[in-house]
Short mmCIF file of C-alpha atoms in Angstrom, two decimals:
data_model
loop_
_atom_site.label_atom_id
_atom_site.label_comp_id
_atom_site.label_asym_id
_atom_site.label_seq_id
_atom_site.Cartn_x
_atom_site.Cartn_y
_atom_site.Cartn_z
CA MET A 18 -13.60 -56.74 0.61
CA LYS A 19 -14.70 -55.56 4.06
CA TYR A 20 -12.70 -52.35 3.52
CA LEU A 21 -14.62 -51.63 0.31
CA ARG A 22 -17.87 -52.03 2.18
CA LEU A 23 -16.64 -49.62 4.82
CA ILE A 24 -16.09 -46.74 2.37
CA PRO A 25 -19.81 -45.99 1.69
CA VAL A 26 -20.47 -46.09 5.42
CA LEU A 27 -17.73 -43.54 6.06
CA LEU A 28 -19.01 -41.31 3.26
CA LEU A 29 -22.53 -41.48 4.62
CA GLY A 30 -21.25 -40.57 8.08
CA ALA A 31 -19.36 -37.60 6.71
CA MET A 32 -22.42 -36.41 4.81
CA LEU A 33 -24.62 -36.69 7.89
CA THR A 34 -22.05 -34.79 9.95
CA ALA A 35 -21.88 -32.04 7.32
CA CYS A 36 -25.68 -31.80 7.22
CA ASN A 37 -25.89 -31.57 11.00
CA THR A 38 -23.19 -28.90 11.08
CA THR A 39 -24.96 -26.83 8.41
CA LYS A 40 -28.29 -27.17 10.21
CA LYS A 41 -26.68 -25.97 13.44
CA LEU A 42 -25.24 -22.97 11.60
CA TYR A 43 -28.69 -22.17 10.22
CA GLU A 44 -30.30 -22.47 13.64
CA ALA A 45 -27.60 -20.14 15.00
CA GLN A 46 -28.54 -17.65 12.25
CA GLU A 47 -25.07 -17.93 10.67
CA TYR A 48 -26.70 -17.57 7.29
CA ASP A 49 -23.62 -16.53 5.33
CA GLN A 50 -21.74 -19.62 6.46
CA VAL A 51 -24.66 -21.78 5.36
CA ILE A 52 -24.53 -20.18 1.90
CA GLN A 53 -20.77 -20.59 1.70
CA ARG A 54 -21.05 -24.29 2.53
CA LEU A 55 -23.97 -25.29 0.32
CA ALA A 56 -24.13 -22.88 -2.63
CA PRO A 57 -21.06 -24.30 -4.48
CA ASP A 58 -22.56 -27.82 -4.41
CA ILE A 59 -25.87 -26.57 -5.80
CA CYS A 60 -24.00 -24.76 -8.56
CA ASP A 61 -22.33 -28.09 -9.34
CA GLY A 62 -25.68 -29.84 -9.71
CA ASP A 63 -26.67 -30.95 -6.20
CA MET A 64 -30.49 -30.72 -6.37
CA ASN A 65 -31.15 -31.83 -2.79
CA ALA A 66 -34.41 -30.04 -1.95
CA SER A 67 -33.69 -29.57 1.77
CA ARG A 68 -30.33 -27.97 1.02
CA ILE A 69 -31.80 -25.67 -1.60
CA ASN A 70 -34.52 -24.61 0.84
CA MET A 71 -31.97 -23.96 3.57
CA VAL A 72 -29.85 -21.79 1.24
CA ALA A 73 -32.93 -19.91 0.02
CA ALA A 74 -34.11 -19.21 3.55
CA SER A 75 -30.62 -18.12 4.60
CA TYR A 76 -30.33 -15.86 1.56
CA HIS A 77 -33.63 -14.06 2.07
CA LYS A 78 -33.35 -13.74 5.85
CA ALA A 79 -29.80 -12.36 5.70
CA ASN A 80 -30.67 -9.89 2.95
CA GLN A 81 -33.80 -8.77 4.76
CA ALA A 82 -31.83 -8.17 7.97
CA ASP A 83 -29.20 -6.18 6.10
CA HIS A 84 -31.78 -4.14 4.22
CA GLU A 85 -33.64 -3.21 7.41
CA ARG A 86 -30.38 -2.31 9.17
CA ILE A 87 -29.28 -0.13 6.23
CA GLN A 88 -32.57 1.78 6.31
CA THR A 89 -32.27 2.29 10.07
CA LEU A 90 -28.70 3.57 9.73
CA LYS A 91 -29.58 5.94 6.90
CA ALA A 92 -32.42 7.37 8.98
CA MET A 93 -29.94 8.31 11.69
CA GLY A 94 -28.28 10.76 9.31
CA GLN A 95 -24.87 10.48 11.01
CA PRO A 96 -21.61 10.27 9.00
CA ASP A 97 -20.26 7.43 11.14
CA VAL A 98 -22.92 4.98 9.86
CA TRP A 99 -21.54 4.73 6.34
CA PRO A 100 -18.75 2.17 6.94
CA GLU A 101 -21.33 -0.30 8.26
CA ILE A 102 -23.76 0.53 5.47
CA TYR A 103 -21.08 -0.17 2.87
CA GLN A 104 -20.09 -3.49 4.46
CA ARG A 105 -23.73 -4.60 4.54
CA TYR A 106 -24.12 -3.74 0.85
CA CYS A 107 -20.99 -5.82 0.21
CA SER A 108 -22.55 -8.76 2.08
CA MET A 109 -25.74 -8.52 0.03
CA LYS A 110 -23.79 -8.42 -3.22
CA GLY A 111 -21.64 -11.35 -2.11
CA ARG A 112 -24.69 -13.50 -1.42
CA ASN A 113 -26.27 -12.47 -4.71
CA ASP A 114 -23.12 -13.43 -6.61
CA ALA A 115 -22.87 -16.76 -4.76
CA LEU A 116 -26.32 -17.79 -6.02
CA SER A 117 -25.92 -16.40 -9.55
CA CYS A 118 -24.65 -19.77 -10.84
CA PHE A 119 -27.77 -21.66 -9.73
CA PRO A 120 -29.81 -23.30 -12.50
CA THR A 121 -32.62 -21.08 -13.80
CA LYS A 122 -35.27 -23.46 -12.49
CA VAL A 123 -33.80 -23.23 -8.98
CA LYS A 124 -33.53 -19.43 -9.16
CA ASN A 125 -37.17 -19.16 -10.13
CA GLY A 126 -38.17 -21.53 -7.36
CA ILE A 127 -36.42 -19.54 -4.63
CA ASN A 128 -37.42 -16.10 -5.98
CA TYR A 129 -33.84 -15.15 -6.79
CA VAL A 130 -33.45 -11.75 -8.48
CA LYS A 131 -30.13 -10.31 -9.60
CA LEU A 132 -29.54 -7.24 -7.45
CA ASP A 133 -28.13 -4.05 -8.96
CA LEU A 134 -26.27 -2.56 -6.02
CA ASP A 135 -23.35 -0.88 -7.79
CA ASP A 136 -24.62 2.70 -7.50
CA ASP A 137 -25.63 2.27 -3.86
CA MET A 138 -22.27 0.68 -3.06
CA ASN A 139 -20.29 3.44 -4.77
CA VAL A 140 -22.14 6.14 -2.83
CA ALA A 141 -21.77 4.26 0.46
CA ARG A 142 -18.08 3.59 -0.11
CA SER A 143 -17.36 7.23 -0.95
CA LYS A 144 -19.14 8.47 2.17
CA ALA A 145 -17.52 5.77 4.32
CA GLU A 146 -14.04 6.72 3.09
CA SER A 147 -14.70 10.41 3.73
CA PHE A 148 -15.79 9.71 7.30
CA LEU A 149 -12.91 7.33 8.04
CA VAL A 150 -10.24 9.67 6.63
CA ALA A 151 -11.62 12.60 8.65
CA LYS A 152 -11.88 10.49 11.83
CA ILE A 153 -8.33 9.15 11.52
CA ASN A 154 -6.92 12.63 10.91
CA GLN A 155 -8.79 13.90 13.96
CA LEU A 156 -7.38 11.16 16.19
CA LEU A 157 -3.84 11.50 14.89
CA THR A 158 -3.77 15.26 15.44
CA THR A 159 -3.40 14.67 19.19
CA GLY A 160 -0.34 12.42 18.83
CA THR A 161 -1.33 10.42 21.96
CA LYS A 162 -0.75 6.71 22.33
CA GLU A 163 -4.41 5.96 23.05
CA ASN A 164 -5.65 7.84 20.01
CA GLY A 165 -2.97 6.22 17.87
CA GLN A 166 -4.30 2.81 18.82
CA GLU A 167 -7.87 3.94 18.15
CA ALA A 168 -6.84 5.42 14.80
CA MET A 169 -5.35 2.09 13.69
CA LYS A 170 -8.76 0.43 14.17
CA TYR A 171 -10.25 2.94 11.76
CA VAL A 172 -7.32 2.42 9.36
CA VAL A 173 -8.23 -1.28 9.25
CA GLN A 174 -11.83 -0.29 8.39
CA LEU A 175 -10.54 2.04 5.68
CA ALA A 176 -8.46 -0.76 4.17
CA ARG A 177 -11.51 -3.05 4.17
CA THR A 178 -13.59 -0.31 2.54
CA ASN A 179 -11.01 0.48 -0.15
CA LYS A 180 -7.60 -1.15 -0.06
CA ASP A 181 -6.42 1.30 -2.73
CA ASN A 182 -7.18 4.44 -0.75
CA PRO A 183 -4.07 6.63 -1.13
CA ASN A 184 -4.06 7.61 2.56
CA ILE A 185 -3.64 4.12 4.01
CA SER A 186 0.17 3.90 4.05
CA ARG A 187 0.49 7.37 5.57
CA PHE A 188 -2.09 6.55 8.25
CA VAL A 189 -0.39 3.26 9.12
CA MET A 190 2.89 5.11 9.62
CA ARG A 191 1.41 7.95 11.67
CA SER A 192 -0.80 5.81 13.90
CA SER A 193 2.01 3.31 14.53
CA LEU A 194 4.40 6.08 15.51
CA CYS A 195 1.82 7.41 17.95
CA PHE A 196 1.42 4.23 19.97
CA GLY A 197 4.89 2.76 19.51
CA ASP A 198 7.17 2.93 22.58
CA ALA A 199 10.21 3.20 20.35
CA VAL A 200 11.04 2.94 16.67
CA PHE A 201 14.12 1.26 15.25
CA ILE A 202 15.25 2.71 11.93
CA GLY A 203 17.17 0.20 9.86
CA PHE A 204 18.67 -0.24 6.42
CA GLY A 205 19.00 -3.20 4.09
CA ASN A 206 20.51 -3.86 0.69
CA ALA A 207 18.56 -6.38 -1.41
CA SER A 208 20.28 -5.44 -4.66
CA ASP A 209 23.24 -7.18 -6.30
CA PHE A 210 25.31 -4.00 -6.02
CA THR A 211 27.90 -3.63 -3.28
CA LEU A 212 27.33 -0.25 -1.69
CA PRO A 213 30.13 1.77 -0.04
CA ARG A 214 30.66 1.21 3.67
CA GLU A 215 29.65 4.80 4.42
CA PHE A 216 26.29 4.44 2.61
CA LYS A 217 24.38 2.94 5.54
CA ALA A 218 25.87 5.40 8.04
CA THR A 219 24.85 8.30 5.80
CA VAL A 220 21.29 7.02 5.40
CA LEU A 221 20.93 6.76 9.18
CA ALA A 222 22.69 10.02 10.09
CA PHE A 223 19.69 12.07 11.25
CA ASP A 224 20.21 15.58 12.57
CA THR A 225 18.93 16.71 15.96
CA GLY A 226 15.28 17.69 15.68
CA GLU A 227 14.91 16.06 12.27
CA LEU A 228 12.62 13.32 13.58
CA PRO A 229 9.29 13.64 15.45
CA THR A 230 9.75 14.46 19.13
CA TYR A 231 6.98 12.22 20.51
CA ASN A 232 8.92 8.98 19.92
CA THR A 233 12.24 7.40 20.76
CA PHE A 234 14.08 6.70 17.51
CA LEU A 235 17.00 4.29 17.38
CA THR A 236 19.50 3.49 14.65
CA GLU A 237 21.28 0.94 16.83
CA TRP A 238 19.39 -1.96 18.40
CA ASP A 239 18.87 -1.49 22.14
CA ARG A 240 17.39 -4.50 23.90
CA LYS A 241 16.74 -2.43 27.02
CA LEU A 242 13.95 -0.62 25.21
CA PHE A 243 10.67 -2.16 24.19
CA ILE A 244 10.86 -1.82 20.43
CA MET A 245 7.39 -1.58 19.02
CA TYR A 246 7.97 -0.84 15.36
CA SER A 247 10.78 -0.98 12.84
CA VAL A 248 11.09 1.34 9.86
CA GLY A 249 13.44 0.06 7.20
CA ALA A 250 14.77 1.45 3.95
CA VAL A 251 15.58 -1.40 1.56
CA VAL A 252 17.56 -0.84 -1.63
CA ASP A 253 16.33 -3.03 -4.48
CA GLU A 254 18.21 -1.68 -7.50
CA VAL A 255 21.24 0.51 -8.20
CA LYS A 256 21.97 1.97 -11.63
CA ILE A 257 25.08 3.98 -12.46
CA SER A 258 25.23 5.43 -15.93
CA PRO A 259 28.53 5.62 -17.80
CA VAL A 260 30.07 9.07 -18.20
CA ARG A 261 28.62 10.67 -21.29
CA LEU A 262 30.20 13.57 -23.18
CA ASP A 263 27.95 15.30 -25.67
CA GLU A 264 29.39 17.82 -28.12
CA VAL A 265 27.80 20.18 -30.63
CA THR A 266 29.98 22.27 -32.97
CA PHE A 267 28.79 25.26 -34.96
CA LYS A 268 30.24 28.37 -36.63
CA GLU A 269 29.76 32.02 -35.69
CA THR A 270 30.73 35.05 -37.77
CA ASN A 271 30.97 38.74 -36.94
CA LYS A 272 32.28 41.55 -39.14
CA GLY A 273 34.08 39.17 -41.43
CA LYS A 274 35.63 37.20 -38.59
CA THR A 275 34.88 33.49 -38.04
CA VAL A 276 35.07 31.17 -35.04
CA ASN A 277 34.20 27.47 -34.49
CA VAL A 278 32.27 27.01 -31.26
CA THR A 279 31.87 23.66 -29.49
CA ASP A 280 29.36 23.21 -26.65
CA HIS A 281 30.33 20.34 -24.35
CA SER A 282 28.13 18.58 -21.79
CA GLN A 283 29.46 16.11 -19.20
CA ASN A 284 26.75 13.81 -17.75
CA LYS A 285 26.58 11.02 -15.21
CA SER A 286 23.80 9.77 -12.94
CA VAL A 287 23.13 7.35 -10.11
CA ILE A 288 19.59 6.01 -9.58
CA ILE A 289 18.69 4.01 -6.48
CA LYS A 290 15.28 2.35 -6.19
CA GLY A 291 13.81 0.55 -3.22
CA HIS A 292 11.03 0.65 -0.67
CA ILE A 293 10.44 1.87 2.86
CA VAL A 294 8.58 -0.59 5.07
CA MET A 295 7.25 -0.57 8.60
CA GLU A 296 6.60 -3.68 10.63
CA CYS A 297 5.88 -4.58 14.22
CA VAL A 298 8.96 -6.32 15.61
CA SER A 299 7.59 -6.97 19.07
CA CYS A 300 4.10 -8.24 18.23
CA SER A 301 3.66 -11.95 18.98
CA ILE A 302 0.50 -12.10 16.88
CA ARG A 303 -0.21 -9.93 13.86
CA ASN A 304 -3.71 -9.04 12.75
CA ASP A 305 -3.99 -10.14 9.11
CA ASP A 306 -6.50 -7.36 8.50
CA GLU A 307 -4.01 -4.71 9.60
CA PRO A 308 -2.61 -2.94 6.53
CA MET A 309 1.15 -2.72 6.17
CA TYR A 310 3.10 0.42 5.43
CA SER A 311 5.21 0.09 2.32
CA ILE A 312 6.09 2.77 -0.21
CA PRO A 313 8.53 2.68 -3.13
CA PHE A 314 11.27 5.27 -3.36
CA GLU A 315 13.69 6.50 -5.98
CA VAL A 316 16.61 8.81 -5.22
CA THR A 317 18.90 10.20 -7.90
CA SER A 318 22.31 11.84 -7.85
CA THR A 319 23.01 13.67 -11.09
CA PHE A 320 26.20 15.30 -12.36
CA LYS A 321 25.97 17.69 -15.29
CA ASN A 322 28.56 20.20 -16.39
CA ASP A 323 28.26 22.38 -19.50
CA TYR A 324 31.16 24.32 -20.95
CA THR A 325 32.20 25.84 -24.27
CA THR A 326 35.45 25.93 -26.23
CA ILE A 327 36.33 27.88 -29.36
CA LYS A 328 38.77 27.65 -32.25
CA GLY A 329 39.27 30.86 -34.19
CA ASP A 330 38.89 34.54 -33.58
CA ARG A 331 37.34 35.34 -30.20
CA ASP A 332 36.02 38.63 -31.58
CA ALA A 333 33.63 36.65 -33.76
CA CYS A 334 31.86 35.12 -30.74
CA SER A 335 28.35 36.16 -29.83
CA ALA A 336 27.63 37.59 -26.40
CA GLU A 337 25.98 34.30 -25.37
CA THR A 338 29.04 32.28 -26.37
CA LEU A 339 31.36 34.65 -24.51
CA SER A 340 29.27 34.20 -21.34
CA ARG A 341 29.89 30.44 -21.45
CA LEU A 342 33.65 30.58 -21.96
CA ASP A 343 34.30 30.94 -18.22
CA ASN A 344 33.04 27.38 -17.69
CA HIS A 345 35.59 24.60 -18.03
CA SER A 346 35.81 20.83 -17.98
CA VAL A 347 35.87 19.44 -14.43
CA PRO A 348 36.64 15.98 -13.01
CA VAL A 349 33.61 13.70 -13.06
CA PRO A 350 32.57 12.60 -9.53
CA THR A 351 33.41 9.04 -8.56
CA ASP A 352 30.72 6.38 -8.22
CA GLU A 353 31.21 6.36 -4.46
CA SER A 354 30.77 10.11 -4.02
CA MET A 355 27.55 10.08 -6.06
CA LEU A 356 26.23 7.09 -4.12
CA ILE A 357 26.85 8.93 -0.85
CA ASP A 358 24.99 11.95 -2.25
CA ALA A 359 22.04 9.66 -3.02
CA ALA A 360 22.26 8.28 0.53
CA ARG A 361 21.82 11.82 1.90
CA GLN A 362 18.68 12.18 -0.20
CA LEU A 363 17.36 8.88 1.15
CA ASN A 364 18.04 10.10 4.68
CA ASP A 365 15.94 13.22 4.00
CA LEU A 366 13.20 11.09 2.44
CA ILE A 367 12.93 8.85 5.51
CA ALA A 368 12.75 11.86 7.82
CA THR A 369 10.03 13.40 5.67
CA GLU A 370 7.99 10.18 5.73
CA LEU A 371 8.28 9.92 9.51
CA LYS A 372 7.01 13.48 9.98
CA LYS A 373 3.99 13.23 7.65
#
């Protein structure tokens, strides 16, 4: 029985601790944390007046501070202010959404008004993205290690502003290559298909001058070097079509002479899908806000051979048919040879990505 009596005491202690913690956050002007802690309970029906008042005060003070800061930044007229303006609009919208579930009576009591910030946010985001993209390009033009590190900070801001911006992966790659001491280029096969032994060697067979000159690139692991980043091509799926032979037969006539013409088409294809990823292999701690570089790829090796045969009088053939008679059936390439051809294409694709 004494344990049952202890439970309310423990609950009361926990509640008092939570109240003290929230009050300290409010006194420290950590208004968003106050809202995050208390707003869900009020939405669930907690009508404690002191908590409602604390949330209301936090809401209005935080919004007022953001509004004044936004007006100050806009008055500066500089393009570099827009990332902060956008983030402050996001904070205001987040607070407004957090209180939207409050009972109507509570909303009226705390002077809550649903804010329509969509247009302002769209404008701010567009201008913020334009500035960040231009700034990152400017820094990466130099190719220096210091500017590469600085560019990555702006890439993180760009990802926070719009995670779907199409430039992010390219910027992650370029900025990482700038400040990396060395880059290990690797290959992996995550598919169920057993690739030829030469496939990996072909993917990693880069020609002299094919890769950027401001980095050390390795295809074999060297522990003597400080490896900063790893670029890997990973195969996820391999499809090899069966050999297909299409035939179309038709008749041609000329001056009373007749010939049967058959157009043949030999077809076979290899499609390899996967993704190219970059990761830091020497970082002890990774910043969760740092965007990762990952792009899908698809390389295809295609065999197609068209030729024509006839049965009948050659003099009946049209000029077009006669021009095709020099083509003949040829041996269809093996699976291995077509896979190696696709590997060469993947090699070129990796080099192109590294030089963007």
